[in-house]
Amino acid sequence: MTSRMLPLRFGAQTVLVTGASSGLGAEFARQLASRGSDLALVARREAKLEELSAELRGRFGVSVTTIAADLGEPGAASSLKAELERRGVRVTSLINNAGFGTSGAFHEEDPGRVRAGIALNVAALVDLTQAYIHELRAGDGFLVNVASVAAYQPTPGFAVYGATKAFVRSFTEALWAESAATGLRVVALSPGPTSTEFFEVAGEDIGSGLPRMTARSVVSITLRELKKPRPGPSVVPGPVNTVLTLGSKLAPRKLLLRGMSRALGAK
């Protein structure tokens, strides 16, 4: 059974955005602030957060709370929620954007980096979602979990990152179904290559054969999706990325893996 959702009012939301110091996180913050949303911004780089916060307050007159934190640390989600409550911030919507990926053959990857990626991309996202899920389901806001087109098929040379994003997509789509009788909008966002700092960490050669979208376009498409009467469960921005995800459902597995190896530059 589904409920009739009220029209989404961005100006009535206080949105918690993780990984907000750059890239998609910062762009979500800018576009939400332009629509009147108050914000709670979280990332590790305090100076970047403060710079963004000052910009958004000055341009849009919204309330912006910043917290510098490493969400990959155990217990970070509960500590973050407690700190926001202490400051009187009532979160009504959540964008789990924080994450990173590394490239290369799995047997050559640094074990510490692998564990850190899983902790941030999967465990932190689940912990923070669970910390706020009751409040979100009781309201009329939204939950956006950032996955990737890598969630739609195995990604040689990017194996762990792709697997974490497959988890995010599956987890989020399940929450979409579980939340159907509430006013909560749930969307798994699966962008393709996007011009952000992501590639500085993962490697500039990853996905070099694929066109890159701008963060502005990805976020604009996502916010338009959220305004629909029944958004989700997934949004894949851009026609090229949409074709890639559709192709992954139709192509034989061996052929798909060979194609992904070429596209991602796996060795």
Short mmCIF file of N, CA, C and O in Angstrom, two decimals, residues 13-81:
data_model
loop_
_atom_site.label_atom_id
_atom_site.label_comp_id
_atom_site.label_asym_id
_atom_site.label_seq_id
_atom_site.Cartn_x
_atom_site.Cartn_y
_atom_site.Cartn_z
N GLN A 13 12.86 22.15 4.37
CA GLN A 13 13.76 21.06 4.74
C GLN A 13 15.03 21.56 5.42
O GLN A 13 15.54 22.65 5.11
N THR A 14 15.53 20.74 6.33
CA THR A 14 16.90 20.86 6.82
C THR A 14 17.62 19.59 6.38
O THR A 14 17.31 18.50 6.84
N VAL A 15 18.55 19.75 5.46
CA VAL A 15 19.15 18.60 4.78
C VAL A 15 20.57 18.36 5.29
O VAL A 15 21.42 19.28 5.27
N LEU A 16 20.81 17.15 5.73
CA LEU A 16 22.15 16.72 6.11
C LEU A 16 22.85 16.16 4.88
O LEU A 16 22.36 15.21 4.26
N VAL A 17 23.97 16.76 4.50
CA VAL A 17 24.73 16.33 3.32
C VAL A 17 26.12 15.89 3.77
O VAL A 17 26.86 16.66 4.37
N THR A 18 26.48 14.66 3.46
CA THR A 18 27.82 14.17 3.79
C THR A 18 28.74 14.30 2.57
O THR A 18 28.28 14.37 1.43
N GLY A 19 30.03 14.35 2.83
CA GLY A 19 30.97 14.57 1.73
C GLY A 19 30.72 15.90 1.07
O GLY A 19 30.81 16.03 -0.16
N ALA A 20 30.44 16.92 1.90
CA ALA A 20 29.92 18.19 1.38
C ALA A 20 30.99 19.21 1.03
O ALA A 20 30.66 20.32 0.61
N SER A 21 32.26 18.89 1.19
CA SER A 21 33.30 19.90 0.99
C SER A 21 33.64 20.13 -0.47
O SER A 21 34.29 21.13 -0.81
N SER A 22 33.21 19.23 -1.37
CA SER A 22 33.54 19.39 -2.79
C SER A 22 32.61 18.52 -3.61
O SER A 22 31.77 17.79 -3.08
N GLY A 23 32.76 18.59 -4.93
CA GLY A 23 32.07 17.68 -5.84
C GLY A 23 30.57 17.71 -5.72
O GLY A 23 29.94 18.76 -5.57
N LEU A 24 29.95 16.52 -5.79
CA LEU A 24 28.50 16.43 -5.74
C LEU A 24 27.94 16.95 -4.43
O LEU A 24 26.88 17.57 -4.40
N GLY A 25 28.65 16.70 -3.32
CA GLY A 25 28.16 17.16 -2.03
C GLY A 25 28.04 18.67 -1.97
O GLY A 25 27.02 19.22 -1.53
N ALA A 26 29.07 19.37 -2.41
CA ALA A 26 29.04 20.83 -2.43
C ALA A 26 27.98 21.35 -3.40
O ALA A 26 27.31 22.35 -3.12
N GLU A 27 27.82 20.67 -4.52
CA GLU A 27 26.81 21.11 -5.49
C GLU A 27 25.40 20.88 -4.97
O GLU A 27 24.51 21.71 -5.17
N PHE A 28 25.18 19.76 -4.28
CA PHE A 28 23.88 19.56 -3.63
C PHE A 28 23.61 20.70 -2.66
O PHE A 28 22.50 21.25 -2.60
N ALA A 29 24.63 21.06 -1.87
CA ALA A 29 24.46 22.13 -0.89
C ALA A 29 24.08 23.44 -1.59
O ALA A 29 23.15 24.15 -1.15
N ARG A 30 24.75 23.78 -2.67
CA ARG A 30 24.46 25.03 -3.38
C ARG A 30 23.05 25.05 -3.97
O ARG A 30 22.31 26.02 -3.82
N GLN A 31 22.69 23.96 -4.63
CA GLN A 31 21.37 23.96 -5.27
C GLN A 31 20.23 23.86 -4.26
O GLN A 31 19.16 24.44 -4.46
N LEU A 32 20.44 23.17 -3.17
CA LEU A 32 19.42 23.12 -2.13
C LEU A 32 19.29 24.47 -1.44
O LEU A 32 18.17 24.94 -1.16
N ALA A 33 20.42 25.13 -1.16
CA ALA A 33 20.38 26.45 -0.54
C ALA A 33 19.65 27.44 -1.45
O ALA A 33 18.89 28.29 -0.98
N SER A 34 19.86 27.33 -2.76
CA SER A 34 19.19 28.23 -3.69
C SER A 34 17.68 28.01 -3.69
O SER A 34 16.92 28.90 -4.11
N ARG A 35 17.23 26.86 -3.23
CA ARG A 35 15.81 26.55 -3.13
C ARG A 35 15.27 26.78 -1.72
O ARG A 35 14.12 26.45 -1.43
N GLY A 36 16.11 27.31 -0.83
CA GLY A 36 15.66 27.69 0.50
C GLY A 36 15.87 26.67 1.59
O GLY A 36 15.41 26.87 2.72
N SER A 37 16.56 25.56 1.30
CA SER A 37 16.78 24.54 2.33
C SER A 37 17.85 25.00 3.31
O SER A 37 18.89 25.54 2.91
N ASP A 38 17.61 24.75 4.60
CA ASP A 38 18.68 24.86 5.59
C ASP A 38 19.55 23.61 5.49
O ASP A 38 19.09 22.55 5.03
N LEU A 39 20.80 23.71 5.95
CA LEU A 39 21.76 22.65 5.69
C LEU A 39 22.58 22.29 6.92
O LEU A 39 22.90 23.15 7.74
N ALA A 40 22.93 21.01 7.00
CA ALA A 40 23.97 20.53 7.91
C ALA A 40 25.00 19.83 7.03
O ALA A 40 24.67 18.84 6.35
N LEU A 41 26.20 20.36 7.00
CA LEU A 41 27.23 19.89 6.07
C LEU A 41 28.34 19.17 6.84
O LEU A 41 28.86 19.70 7.83
N VAL A 42 28.71 18.00 6.35
CA VAL A 42 29.71 17.17 7.03
C VAL A 42 30.77 16.73 6.03
O VAL A 42 30.46 16.30 4.92
N ALA A 43 32.02 16.85 6.42
CA ALA A 43 33.15 16.35 5.64
C ALA A 43 34.38 16.40 6.55
O ALA A 43 34.31 16.91 7.68
N ARG A 44 35.49 15.90 6.08
CA ARG A 44 36.70 15.92 6.91
C ARG A 44 37.40 17.27 6.88
O ARG A 44 38.03 17.66 7.85
N ARG A 45 37.27 18.01 5.77
CA ARG A 45 38.05 19.24 5.59
C ARG A 45 37.28 20.46 6.13
O ARG A 45 36.42 21.00 5.46
N GLU A 46 37.63 20.84 7.34
CA GLU A 46 36.89 21.92 8.02
C GLU A 46 36.98 23.24 7.28
O GLU A 46 35.98 23.96 7.16
N ALA A 47 38.16 23.58 6.77
CA ALA A 47 38.32 24.86 6.09
C ALA A 47 37.43 24.95 4.86
O ALA A 47 36.81 25.99 4.59
N LYS A 48 37.33 23.87 4.09
CA LYS A 48 36.47 23.84 2.91
C LYS A 48 35.01 24.00 3.30
O LYS A 48 34.23 24.71 2.63
N LEU A 49 34.62 23.33 4.39
CA LEU A 49 33.24 23.45 4.85
C LEU A 49 32.90 24.88 5.25
O LEU A 49 31.83 25.40 4.93
N GLU A 50 33.80 25.50 5.98
CA GLU A 50 33.55 26.87 6.44
C GLU A 50 33.47 27.84 5.27
O GLU A 50 32.67 28.78 5.26
N GLU A 51 34.32 27.63 4.28
CA GLU A 51 34.29 28.48 3.09
C GLU A 51 32.95 28.35 2.36
O GLU A 51 32.34 29.34 1.96
N LEU A 52 32.49 27.10 2.20
CA LEU A 52 31.22 26.86 1.53
C LEU A 52 30.06 27.42 2.36
O LEU A 52 29.14 28.04 1.83
N SER A 53 30.13 27.23 3.66
CA SER A 53 29.08 27.72 4.55
C SER A 53 28.93 29.24 4.44
O SER A 53 27.81 29.76 4.34
N ALA A 54 30.04 29.94 4.46
CA ALA A 54 29.98 31.41 4.35
C ALA A 54 29.38 31.83 3.02
O ALA A 54 28.59 32.78 2.95
N GLU A 55 29.74 31.13 1.95
CA GLU A 55 29.18 31.43 0.63
C GLU A 55 27.66 31.27 0.62
O GLU A 55 26.94 32.15 0.14
N LEU A 56 27.17 30.17 1.18
CA LEU A 56 25.75 29.87 1.12
C LEU A 56 24.93 30.80 2.01
O LEU A 56 23.84 31.24 1.63
N ARG A 57 25.47 31.11 3.18
CA ARG A 57 24.77 32.07 4.04
C ARG A 57 24.68 33.44 3.36
O ARG A 57 23.64 34.09 3.39
N GLY A 58 25.78 33.85 2.76
CA GLY A 58 25.82 35.16 2.13
C GLY A 58 24.92 35.26 0.91
O GLY A 58 24.24 36.26 0.70
N ARG A 59 24.91 34.23 0.09
CA ARG A 59 24.14 34.27 -1.16
C ARG A 59 22.65 34.02 -0.96
O ARG A 59 21.81 34.63 -1.61
N PHE A 60 22.31 33.09 -0.04
CA PHE A 60 20.93 32.62 0.03
C PHE A 60 20.26 32.87 1.38
O PHE A 60 19.05 32.64 1.50
N GLY A 61 21.01 33.27 2.38
CA GLY A 61 20.41 33.58 3.67
C GLY A 61 19.86 32.38 4.42
O GLY A 61 18.98 32.53 5.27
N VAL A 62 20.36 31.19 4.12
CA VAL A 62 19.89 29.98 4.81
C VAL A 62 20.76 29.69 6.02
O VAL A 62 21.87 30.22 6.16
N SER A 63 20.26 28.83 6.91
CA SER A 63 21.03 28.39 8.06
C SER A 63 21.93 27.23 7.63
O SER A 63 21.47 26.28 6.99
N VAL A 64 23.21 27.32 7.97
CA VAL A 64 24.16 26.28 7.61
C VAL A 64 24.98 25.89 8.84
O VAL A 64 25.64 26.72 9.45
N THR A 65 24.91 24.62 9.19
CA THR A 65 25.70 24.06 10.29
C THR A 65 26.79 23.18 9.70
O THR A 65 26.51 22.36 8.82
N THR A 66 28.02 23.34 10.14
CA THR A 66 29.12 22.52 9.61
C THR A 66 29.74 21.71 10.73
O THR A 66 29.91 22.19 11.85
N ILE A 67 30.10 20.48 10.40
CA ILE A 67 30.80 19.60 11.34
C ILE A 67 31.89 18.87 10.57
O ILE A 67 31.61 18.19 9.57
N ALA A 68 33.12 19.01 11.02
CA ALA A 68 34.23 18.27 10.42
C ALA A 68 34.33 16.91 11.11
O ALA A 68 34.49 16.83 12.33
N ALA A 69 34.19 15.84 10.34
CA ALA A 69 34.21 14.50 10.92
C ALA A 69 34.60 13.49 9.85
O ALA A 69 34.33 13.69 8.66
N ASP A 70 35.24 12.42 10.28
CA ASP A 70 35.55 11.28 9.42
C ASP A 70 34.49 10.22 9.66
O ASP A 70 34.51 9.52 10.68
N LEU A 71 33.54 10.10 8.76
CA LEU A 71 32.43 9.18 8.94
C LEU A 71 32.83 7.72 8.84
O LEU A 71 32.05 6.83 9.19
N GLY A 72 34.03 7.47 8.35
CA GLY A 72 34.51 6.10 8.27
C GLY A 72 34.95 5.52 9.61
O GLY A 72 35.17 4.32 9.73
N GLU A 73 35.04 6.37 10.64
CA GLU A 73 35.43 5.90 11.96
C GLU A 73 34.26 5.22 12.65
O GLU A 73 33.11 5.64 12.51
N PRO A 74 34.52 4.17 13.43
CA PRO A 74 33.43 3.49 14.16
C PRO A 74 32.69 4.46 15.07
O PRO A 74 33.30 5.27 15.76
N GLY A 75 31.37 4.38 15.08
CA GLY A 75 30.56 5.22 15.94
C GLY A 75 30.38 6.64 15.46
O GLY A 75 29.74 7.45 16.14
N ALA A 76 30.88 6.96 14.26
CA ALA A 76 30.82 8.35 13.78
C ALA A 76 29.38 8.81 13.55
O ALA A 76 29.05 9.97 13.80
N ALA A 77 28.52 7.94 13.07
CA ALA A 77 27.14 8.33 12.78
C ALA A 77 26.40 8.74 14.04
O ALA A 77 25.73 9.79 14.07
N SER A 78 26.49 7.94 15.08
CA SER A 78 25.79 8.28 16.31
C SER A 78 26.36 9.53 16.95
O SER A 78 25.64 10.36 17.50
N SER A 79 27.68 9.71 16.86
CA SER A 79 28.31 10.93 17.40
C SER A 79 27.85 12.16 16.64
O SER A 79 27.60 13.21 17.23
N LEU A 80 27.75 12.04 15.31
CA LEU A 80 27.29 13.15 14.49
C LEU A 80 25.86 13.54 14.84
O LEU A 80 25.54 14.72 15.02
N LYS A 81 24.99 12.54 14.97
CA LYS A 81 23.60 12.84 15.31
C LYS A 81 23.51 13.52 16.67
O LYS A 81 22.76 14.50 16.85
#
